[in-house]
Amino acid sequence: MKIMVLNAGSSSLKFKLFNKQDLSVLASGVIEKIGEPQSHARVEYIDGSGEELSEEVYQSMPDHRSAVRLMEKLFREKEILGHVNELAGIGHRVVHGGESFHEPVLINDEILHAIKELVPLAPLHNPANITGIEAAMERTPDIPQVAVFDTAFHQSIPEHAYLYALPYHLYEEQKVRRYGFHGTSHSYVSKMAAEYLNLPYNELKFISLHLGNGASAAAIDRGRCVDTSMGLTPLEGLVMGTRSGDLDPAILFYLARETGMDIQELDNLLNKESGLKGICGNNDMRSIGRMADTGDSHAQLAIEIFCYRIKKYVGAYLAALSGADCLIFTGGIGENDIRVREKCLAGLDTLGVALDSQKNSNRKDGIMEIQKEGGSCKILVVPTDEEFEIASQTLKLLR
Ligand code: ADP
């Protein structure tokens, strides 16, 4: 039997197929530009003889339903999945679970309705996730479908850390509070780190830094997340590819008054035109690194601002946790960018977070340990695998 994981975005569908027995990956892929004239599908899979193969398809796919059908067709043709009945379950990534969902749930009409009710809290993400769920439920009505929420891991955050200093009725009536995202990743890498250190998860204090296009920090105190940098939406906190992260909210009133920008324009400015892109015109850290190396002062500044914000959160979470046993870098930037890791932690030796430049410059697959000899806080680079975590949570629920 097999477990499928689906991650539906507004115009994309990522999928990964796992062997239920050992959660080894049988196939993975993505269908992009759904709804555009020419969609693109790519699937990588292992055939019967163990050879790694791939296939690309360009064709029009008007919606997620046709994308799910194409995925099924590719699976059948390549003999990756003979029949959908070979699926023990399908795990879906759902970005916002609000306060209703603290853990993965089996999806039924009532749950789907509850996820739809959360759309105002995540208007960009939940509708896409719902489209993926509905398309899969339509094609495989007899297969259990599980929702795994990005926010669930953060539901343990205490009131004093999740409430904003706004009139309390806005929390009661509008549910305005910090929810946090990237929970699947923070949960996965911290558990992997504990396993690597061979120490009990529930006895360790972690600072987890997920640095990808989106970026967030989490403080995890002996098995429970106690704070995180993203808030009501994924806009708050660290500087990101195109998102500003923290800023003075009065900037919005100022800009509205001075420039006449409306809510939609301000939303677009903060979510799509700010962050690294706003400072240097590029949102891809690899390109920004190259630009900085050739003397581009805006690229250099973007890296400085990005790293300084991270350093401030590390300091804040060292205070929140009264010291940390382990700091984790993950995500595309956290796992790969030597310079960013170095800059984020520069000068934190006196707080027990001491990076070893030599070890930090190494590149290797899997977990890498990069603190100085004798440093009280372990510093680990842990590759994240959100799909694996969704598959294992799906399997756990089905059992
Ligand atoms: P997402 O948040 O979309 O899942 P990723 O976790 O893949 O994104 O992270 C994407 C970011 O990681 C981009 O800014 C990309 O430039 C950066 N990145 C990927 N590989 C490297 C690398 N080798 N060095 C520096 N940055 C990298």
GROMACS .gro file of C-alpha atoms in nm, residues 3-191:
model
  189
    3ILE     CA    1   0.053   0.706   0.093
    4MET     CA    2   0.015   1.012  -0.127
    5VAL     CA    3   0.088   1.368  -0.017
    6LEU     CA    4  -0.067   1.661  -0.205
    7ASN     CA    5   0.030   2.025  -0.167
    8ALA     CA    6  -0.201   2.241  -0.379
    9GLY     CA    7  -0.105   2.603  -0.448
   10SER     CA    8  -0.313   2.855  -0.640
   11SER     CA    9  -0.175   2.742  -0.978
   12SER     CA   10   0.029   2.437  -0.885
   13LEU     CA   11  -0.004   2.087  -0.745
   14LYS     CA   12   0.297   1.922  -0.580
   15PHE     CA   13   0.271   1.550  -0.511
   16LYS     CA   14   0.480   1.278  -0.352
   17LEU     CA   15   0.405   0.909  -0.332
   18PHE     CA   16   0.545   0.704  -0.043
   19ASN     CA   17   0.565   0.334   0.027
   20LYS     CA   18   0.346   0.286   0.335
   21GLN     CA   19   0.582   0.024   0.477
   22ASP     CA   20   0.894   0.238   0.525
   23LEU     CA   21   0.784   0.578   0.386
   24SER     CA   22   1.044   0.555   0.111
   25VAL     CA   23   0.968   0.782  -0.185
   26LEU     CA   24   0.829   0.608  -0.495
   27ALA     CA   25   0.755   0.916  -0.702
   28SER     CA   26   0.736   1.292  -0.674
   29GLY     CA   27   0.648   1.577  -0.900
   30VAL     CA   28   0.478   1.902  -0.962
   31ILE     CA   29   0.218   2.033  -1.204
   32GLU     CA   30   0.262   2.405  -1.260
   33LYS     CA   31   0.075   2.683  -1.440
   34ILE     CA   32  -0.263   2.520  -1.382
   35GLY     CA   33  -0.526   2.743  -1.543
   36GLU     CA   34  -0.278   2.894  -1.787
   37PRO     CA   35  -0.280   2.808  -2.160
   38GLN     CA   36   0.021   2.576  -2.132
   39SER     CA   37   0.059   2.381  -1.806
   40HIS     CA   38   0.372   2.186  -1.723
   41ALA     CA   39   0.399   1.857  -1.535
   42ARG     CA   40   0.714   1.684  -1.419
   43VAL     CA   41   0.724   1.351  -1.240
   44GLU     CA   42   1.030   1.167  -1.107
   45TYR     CA   43   0.991   0.802  -1.018
   46ILE     CA   44   1.166   0.475  -0.958
   47ASP     CA   45   1.073   0.198  -1.200
   48GLY     CA   46   1.041  -0.175  -1.126
   49SER     CA   47   1.417  -0.234  -1.171
   50GLY     CA   48   1.507   0.045  -0.927
   51GLU     CA   49   1.612   0.292  -1.197
   52GLU     CA   50   1.539   0.664  -1.139
   53LEU     CA   51   1.339   0.808  -1.429
   54SER     CA   52   1.153   1.126  -1.508
   55GLU     CA   53   0.885   1.244  -1.747
   56GLU     CA   54   0.766   1.589  -1.852
   57VAL     CA   55   0.430   1.677  -2.003
   58TYR     CA   56   0.317   2.009  -2.151
   59GLN     CA   57  -0.057   2.040  -2.199
   60SER     CA   58  -0.347   2.260  -2.108
   61MET     CA   59  -0.492   2.196  -1.761
   62PRO     CA   60  -0.781   2.427  -1.681
   63ASP     CA   61  -0.812   2.336  -1.312
   64HIS     CA   62  -0.687   2.116  -1.024
   65ARG     CA   63  -0.930   1.838  -1.119
   66SER     CA   64  -0.761   1.796  -1.455
   67ALA     CA   65  -0.422   1.814  -1.280
   68VAL     CA   66  -0.522   1.525  -1.048
   69ARG     CA   67  -0.644   1.328  -1.352
   70LEU     CA   68  -0.312   1.387  -1.531
   71MET     CA   69  -0.123   1.272  -1.221
   72GLU     CA   70  -0.333   0.953  -1.212
   73LYS     CA   71  -0.269   0.894  -1.584
   74LEU     CA   72   0.106   0.940  -1.544
   75PHE     CA   73   0.107   0.704  -1.246
   76ARG     CA   74  -0.084   0.439  -1.444
   77GLU     CA   75   0.125   0.470  -1.762
   78LYS     CA   76   0.454   0.456  -1.573
   79GLU     CA   77   0.322   0.172  -1.356
   80ILE     CA   78   0.391   0.379  -1.043
   81LEU     CA   79   0.041   0.316  -0.911
   82GLY     CA   80  -0.172   0.049  -1.077
   83HIS     CA   81  -0.502   0.152  -0.920
   84VAL     CA   82  -0.606   0.421  -0.673
   85ASN     CA   83  -0.716   0.142  -0.437
   86GLU     CA   84  -0.346   0.086  -0.371
   87LEU     CA   85  -0.357   0.412  -0.173
   88ALA     CA   86  -0.397   0.371   0.203
   89GLY     CA   87  -0.458   0.745   0.233
   90ILE     CA   88  -0.391   1.090   0.098
   91GLY     CA   89  -0.237   1.360   0.317
   92HIS     CA   90  -0.311   1.722   0.224
   93ARG     CA   91  -0.112   2.024   0.330
   94VAL     CA   92  -0.351   2.289   0.461
   95VAL     CA   93  -0.194   2.622   0.547
   96HIS     CA   94  -0.439   2.766   0.801
   97GLY     CA   95  -0.612   2.560   1.067
   98GLY     CA   96  -0.706   2.859   1.286
   99GLU     CA   97  -0.777   2.765   1.646
  100SER     CA   98  -0.992   2.471   1.542
  101PHE     CA   99  -0.716   2.230   1.448
  102HIS     CA  100  -0.436   2.127   1.683
  103GLU     CA  101  -0.351   1.809   1.496
  104PRO     CA  102  -0.412   1.627   1.167
  105VAL     CA  103  -0.772   1.524   1.101
  106LEU     CA  104  -0.957   1.287   0.873
  107ILE     CA  105  -1.145   1.500   0.621
  108ASN     CA  106  -1.523   1.472   0.595
  109ASP     CA  107  -1.786   1.725   0.484
  110GLU     CA  108  -1.789   1.890   0.827
  111ILE     CA  109  -1.408   1.930   0.833
  112LEU     CA  110  -1.406   2.062   0.477
  113HIS     CA  111  -1.667   2.316   0.578
  114ALA     CA  112  -1.453   2.421   0.878
  115ILE     CA  113  -1.148   2.465   0.651
  116LYS     CA  114  -1.361   2.679   0.417
  117GLU     CA  115  -1.468   2.894   0.711
  118LEU     CA  116  -1.099   2.974   0.769
  119VAL     CA  117  -1.055   3.123   0.420
  120PRO     CA  118  -1.075   3.487   0.544
  121LEU     CA  119  -0.767   3.417   0.761
  122ALA     CA  120  -0.568   3.278   0.465
  123PRO     CA  121  -0.730   3.405   0.145
  124LEU     CA  122  -0.427   3.321  -0.068
  125HIS     CA  123  -0.360   2.971   0.062
  126ASN     CA  124  -0.667   2.789   0.197
  127PRO     CA  125  -0.877   2.819  -0.124
  128ALA     CA  126  -0.597   2.650  -0.321
  129ASN     CA  127  -0.562   2.376  -0.057
  130ILE     CA  128  -0.939   2.322  -0.067
  131THR     CA  129  -0.935   2.288  -0.447
  132GLY     CA  130  -0.673   2.013  -0.412
  133ILE     CA  131  -0.878   1.832  -0.144
  134GLU     CA  132  -1.200   1.850  -0.346
  135ALA     CA  133  -1.030   1.730  -0.664
  136ALA     CA  134  -0.875   1.433  -0.480
  137MET     CA  135  -1.200   1.348  -0.298
  138GLU     CA  136  -1.386   1.348  -0.626
  139ARG     CA  137  -1.137   1.113  -0.794
  140THR     CA  138  -1.082   0.886  -0.492
  141PRO     CA  139  -1.400   0.900  -0.281
  142ASP     CA  140  -1.321   0.575  -0.097
  143ILE     CA  141  -0.966   0.667   0.008
  144PRO     CA  142  -0.920   0.835   0.351
  145GLN     CA  143  -0.807   1.197   0.311
  146VAL     CA  144  -0.617   1.366   0.593
  147ALA     CA  145  -0.558   1.739   0.646
  148VAL     CA  146  -0.224   1.836   0.801
  149PHE     CA  147  -0.213   2.202   0.908
  150ASP     CA  148   0.086   2.439   0.896
  151THR     CA  149  -0.051   2.616   1.202
  152ALA     CA  150  -0.115   2.310   1.422
  153PHE     CA  151   0.235   2.282   1.573
  154HIS     CA  152   0.205   2.640   1.701
  155GLN     CA  153  -0.124   2.586   1.885
  156SER     CA  154   0.076   2.520   2.203
  157ILE     CA  155   0.200   2.883   2.211
  158PRO     CA  156   0.081   3.045   2.536
  159GLU     CA  157  -0.167   3.332   2.541
  160HIS     CA  158   0.089   3.597   2.638
  161ALA     CA  159   0.288   3.513   2.321
  162TYR     CA  160   0.002   3.469   2.075
  163LEU     CA  161  -0.210   3.772   2.169
  164TYR     CA  162  -0.144   4.112   2.015
  165ALA     CA  163  -0.183   4.422   2.231
  166LEU     CA  164  -0.506   4.516   2.056
  167PRO     CA  165  -0.854   4.552   2.208
  168TYR     CA  166  -0.932   4.204   2.342
  169HIS     CA  167  -1.266   4.185   2.164
  170LEU     CA  168  -1.081   4.168   1.830
  171TYR     CA  169  -0.943   3.834   1.941
  172GLU     CA  170  -1.283   3.715   2.062
  173GLU     CA  171  -1.482   3.836   1.763
  174GLN     CA  172  -1.236   3.836   1.472
  175LYS     CA  173  -0.987   3.575   1.596
  176VAL     CA  174  -0.702   3.822   1.553
  177ARG     CA  175  -0.399   3.651   1.712
  178ARG     CA  176  -0.064   3.498   1.621
  179TYR     CA  177  -0.108   3.158   1.453
  180GLY     CA  178   0.235   3.090   1.300
  181PHE     CA  179   0.314   2.884   0.990
  182HIS     CA  180   0.582   2.640   0.867
  183GLY     CA  181   0.474   2.425   1.166
  184THR     CA  182   0.523   2.099   0.977
  185SER     CA  183   0.881   2.196   0.899
  186HIS     CA  184   0.969   2.324   1.249
  187SER     CA  185   0.821   2.010   1.400
  188TYR     CA  186   1.005   1.778   1.158
  189VAL     CA  187   1.351   1.938   1.184
  190SER     CA  188   1.340   1.967   1.563
  191LYS     CA  189   1.246   1.599   1.598
   0.00000   0.00000   0.00000
